[in-house]
Amino acid sequence: GGDRSLADEVRSIQACSHDRAAVRRLAAAHAAYSRAQPALWNREAERALREFDAALAGADASPALRAWSSYLRGVALFYGMRGKDARAAFLRSIAEVDTLRHPALAGRARWSLGTMFLRRGDFDASAPLLAGAARQFERAGEREHLGGVRYLEAEARFGLGDEEAAYAAMYRALHILRPYRGSLWLHNLLYVTSQAATLRGLNAASVRLQDEGVTVAARVRTAVHAEALLARAQARAAAGDSAGAAADLQASGPKLAATPPGLERSWHEQNARLTSAMLSIRARPVLAASELDSVVAFFSAMQAPIRVLPALAYRARAHLASGRPAAATADLDTAAHLLDGLSMNVESAALRASILDAARGVFDALAMSHARAGRPAEALAALEQGRASFTHGAGPRRAGARVPPQAPAGHVALEYALVGDTLLTFVVEGRAVHMVRRVVDRDTLLARAKHAHTALEVPALAAGAGPSLANLYDELIRPVSEYLRGGVPLVLVADGEIAAVPFAALRDTVGGRYLIEDRPLRFASTLRDAARGAGARAPTRGAALFVVDPAFEPRDHPDLQRLPETASGTRTIAAGYPRAAVLADTAAHPISLAAALGTAKIFHFAGHAVFDDARPDRSYLVLAPGRDGRARLTAADFGAMELRGLKLVVLSACQTQRSGSGRSGGFAGLSGALLAAGAGGVVGSLWRVDDALTRPLMTQFHRAYRASGDAAGALRHAQLRLLHSPDPALRSPAAWAGFRYAGV
């Protein structure tokens, strides 16, 4: 193909052909290299290391043989569980290899290092290495290896929570590997695809995929065939086919017995123990827990957290089934810390949230265990572990760095978690934690939240939201009202399902008042974010930046209209600030906005925003085309910026603080990205807001903010001014309840 290793080696042999001693030395090196290969294939790490050392000792005259021996010696180090040395070897190969002459070697070195990071849960580091390996294999013309890298890329993207990119990589890998019916990489791809289907509840599809995986693995080698049988056993168990799962587990036994002793066999034996425990938890929980002790210990020693997590979760279930709740809680706590560490290896706050959301069951189970035992502070701490921080530079806490839940000074915190049909509500004042645990009709609660949201989004229907707003107050606020001192500012931390509730408009029918009338509200992604405050912020800069009615390309957004009246009103607001910059019309493009944000203290956007349900990080502000043709800034773009000088962001556009379904609450998309980039706080919208109703709210907000510098208080002031307006349209919650403030 496109790799010159073989041609270079032939030249090395020819170059020393006049020196018989040199030829013999090089031949001995080649013989050692050829003996090392099967040892490596069989995971006989020490034997492979000895042979590669012998190859290196005699390869002075052959740069190609030295390069390949050095790289493969790194693989042997990896199989010998000498990860630090293996990593150094791979980095050295990546640095030294000529990618133009030897793309196959360059691809393998990146592949191996990317796999190391992947197995340790460092998805951010793994993904670019695997993508680089794919480019090198394409250049080398090595299609089977290209498919193998693509499947690993899919695995990394799943780990990052980027499902769309993961499925795209998986599809490309399947297309590439389809002709290779006896390929180890095709087996691995079917294995990963089957697991992904199981995680998403597609159990029948998972079994069907692994049927194919067993057929392919039988053509590879015995150990791989055993792995495929165990994978199908787990898929069948998840699908409720216990008999089929037991048959596969039994069939894997002789295959494992025929596998040579070594790391590969040990790995699969532990996987067999995990499968056996899965099948015996209900009938023999004590035995299952004992088997899982070995599984947890082995994969922990292998530094394979992705393998440890399911073992811990199943062992916790076994402990609960055998009446040992304390042991179950300890396992779930360990699993939560592992997840904490995995998410810390991801730079994007949005992707951290997706990892934690995917493992929501671990944190829920831990919280419920503490709640049932009457330990409210511990239950709240477990929920906090499962929430992604969107505060700049504040990744999840490391294991052992426990901080008791605490409300910000002068505030009462209210945190919600909906676990199945149980609603956990926590009230925190100082370090005092009160918990109310209630069984609710989940479907009815969420239907009321959706009805209120939908009715208020359409002003003509807003009057019909009254009953839902009153019911939601009774469900969410009244049960804890005895702990809420009058007038004290309230910090709200809520699940995705509950984060969509328009809290400001919740109606107390006994007192005849909306919640916003009793106290200021602000929102936070975690209680620890809310309590952190702004002490670590960068020095505040000076300018107020207003982006007004960008001249977007109509063909790109045929369903959007320009907003000339908004532009006029926003210019009037900007005139109230002594130092204000206005980007409007064609000047409001991505290049000018990104540059202006570098010196801004306040950023107000008045235009259109688009929320992406499938990928909130691709939500974007609609802008005018710049010189480079770009006409948008996405949440991912903002998340990569340094915005600690921004004290306040106001997104006067549609759905800029819309909630997702997971534990990231109402921070999916633009608001979360801006907070993660360092902005002090964000005023954003829950739904598609009416432009005519938004203008007076924004005018009142900025007037109050200029006077006080308190964004949460200023938003409440503006909402109350509209609520008590002589204009019936402005008094409606549709006019003022769609915006909320999140941040410090």
Short mmCIF file of N, CA and C in Angstrom, two decimals, residues 21 38 89 93 101 123 127 130 169 184 189 200 216 221 271 284 315 325 328 506 540 583 635 639 643 662 669 686 700:
data_model
loop_
_atom_site.label_atom_id
_atom_site.label_comp_id
_atom_site.label_asym_id
_atom_site.label_seq_id
_atom_site.Cartn_x
_atom_site.Cartn_y
_atom_site.Cartn_z
N ALA A 21 29.08 -10.55 8.32
CA ALA A 21 28.76 -10.48 9.75
C ALA A 21 27.56 -9.57 9.98
N PRO A 38 4.21 -13.94 17.31
CA PRO A 38 3.21 -14.84 17.91
C PRO A 38 3.14 -14.72 19.42
N ALA A 89 6.77 4.65 25.32
CA ALA A 89 7.19 4.04 24.05
C ALA A 89 6.31 4.52 22.90
N SER A 93 7.39 6.75 19.61
CA SER A 93 7.14 6.33 18.23
C SER A 93 6.39 7.42 17.45
N ARG A 101 6.45 8.47 4.95
CA ARG A 101 7.02 7.21 4.47
C ARG A 101 6.39 6.00 5.17
N PHE A 123 -11.54 9.94 27.54
CA PHE A 123 -12.11 9.99 26.20
C PHE A 123 -11.63 11.20 25.40
N ALA A 127 -9.95 10.35 21.66
CA ALA A 127 -10.64 10.60 20.39
C ALA A 127 -9.73 11.19 19.31
N LEU A 130 -7.23 8.56 17.93
CA LEU A 130 -7.86 7.56 17.07
C LEU A 130 -8.22 8.16 15.71
N ALA A 169 -19.50 7.00 13.36
CA ALA A 169 -18.24 6.24 13.31
C ALA A 169 -18.51 4.74 13.25
N LEU A 184 -10.78 -9.72 13.75
CA LEU A 184 -10.89 -9.40 15.18
C LEU A 184 -11.60 -8.06 15.36
N LEU A 189 -16.18 -4.62 16.96
CA LEU A 189 -17.20 -3.65 16.60
C LEU A 189 -18.60 -4.17 16.92
N ARG A 200 -29.26 1.09 25.68
CA ARG A 200 -30.40 1.90 25.25
C ARG A 200 -31.71 1.12 25.25
N VAL A 216 -18.60 -14.45 13.71
CA VAL A 216 -17.32 -13.85 13.30
C VAL A 216 -16.20 -14.32 14.22
N ARG A 221 -10.11 -16.61 16.85
CA ARG A 221 -9.35 -17.55 17.69
C ARG A 221 -10.19 -17.89 18.90
N ASN A 271 -14.61 -11.75 33.11
CA ASN A 271 -15.86 -11.42 32.43
C ASN A 271 -16.87 -12.56 32.59
N ARG A 284 -28.98 -16.56 44.26
CA ARG A 284 -27.85 -16.77 45.17
C ARG A 284 -27.04 -15.47 45.31
N ARG A 315 -22.69 -5.78 42.13
CA ARG A 315 -22.37 -6.21 43.49
C ARG A 315 -23.24 -5.46 44.50
N PRO A 325 -27.36 -3.42 53.23
CA PRO A 325 -27.47 -2.09 52.60
C PRO A 325 -26.22 -1.24 52.75
N ALA A 328 -23.86 -2.23 50.06
CA ALA A 328 -24.36 -1.75 48.77
C ALA A 328 -24.08 -0.27 48.61
N LEU A 506 -45.23 29.96 39.56
CA LEU A 506 -46.00 29.03 40.38
C LEU A 506 -46.91 29.82 41.32
N THR A 540 -13.01 42.62 36.73
CA THR A 540 -14.10 43.03 35.86
C THR A 540 -13.62 44.06 34.85
N LEU A 583 -23.11 46.09 18.05
CA LEU A 583 -22.90 45.40 16.78
C LEU A 583 -24.26 45.07 16.21
N ALA A 635 -22.90 26.75 20.93
CA ALA A 635 -22.59 26.55 22.35
C ALA A 635 -21.17 26.01 22.50
N GLY A 639 -18.17 27.62 24.64
CA GLY A 639 -17.56 26.83 25.70
C GLY A 639 -16.04 26.79 25.60
N LEU A 643 -14.03 33.56 29.10
CA LEU A 643 -14.98 34.66 29.30
C LEU A 643 -15.12 35.04 30.78
N GLY A 662 -31.75 15.41 31.46
CA GLY A 662 -30.85 14.78 32.41
C GLY A 662 -30.57 15.64 33.62
N GLY A 669 -27.01 23.48 26.28
CA GLY A 669 -26.89 24.47 25.21
C GLY A 669 -26.14 25.72 25.61
N LEU A 686 -36.85 30.20 28.66
CA LEU A 686 -37.27 28.81 28.72
C LEU A 686 -37.95 28.36 27.44
N GLN A 700 -37.00 47.20 31.73
CA GLN A 700 -37.07 47.28 33.18
C GLN A 700 -35.88 46.56 33.83
#
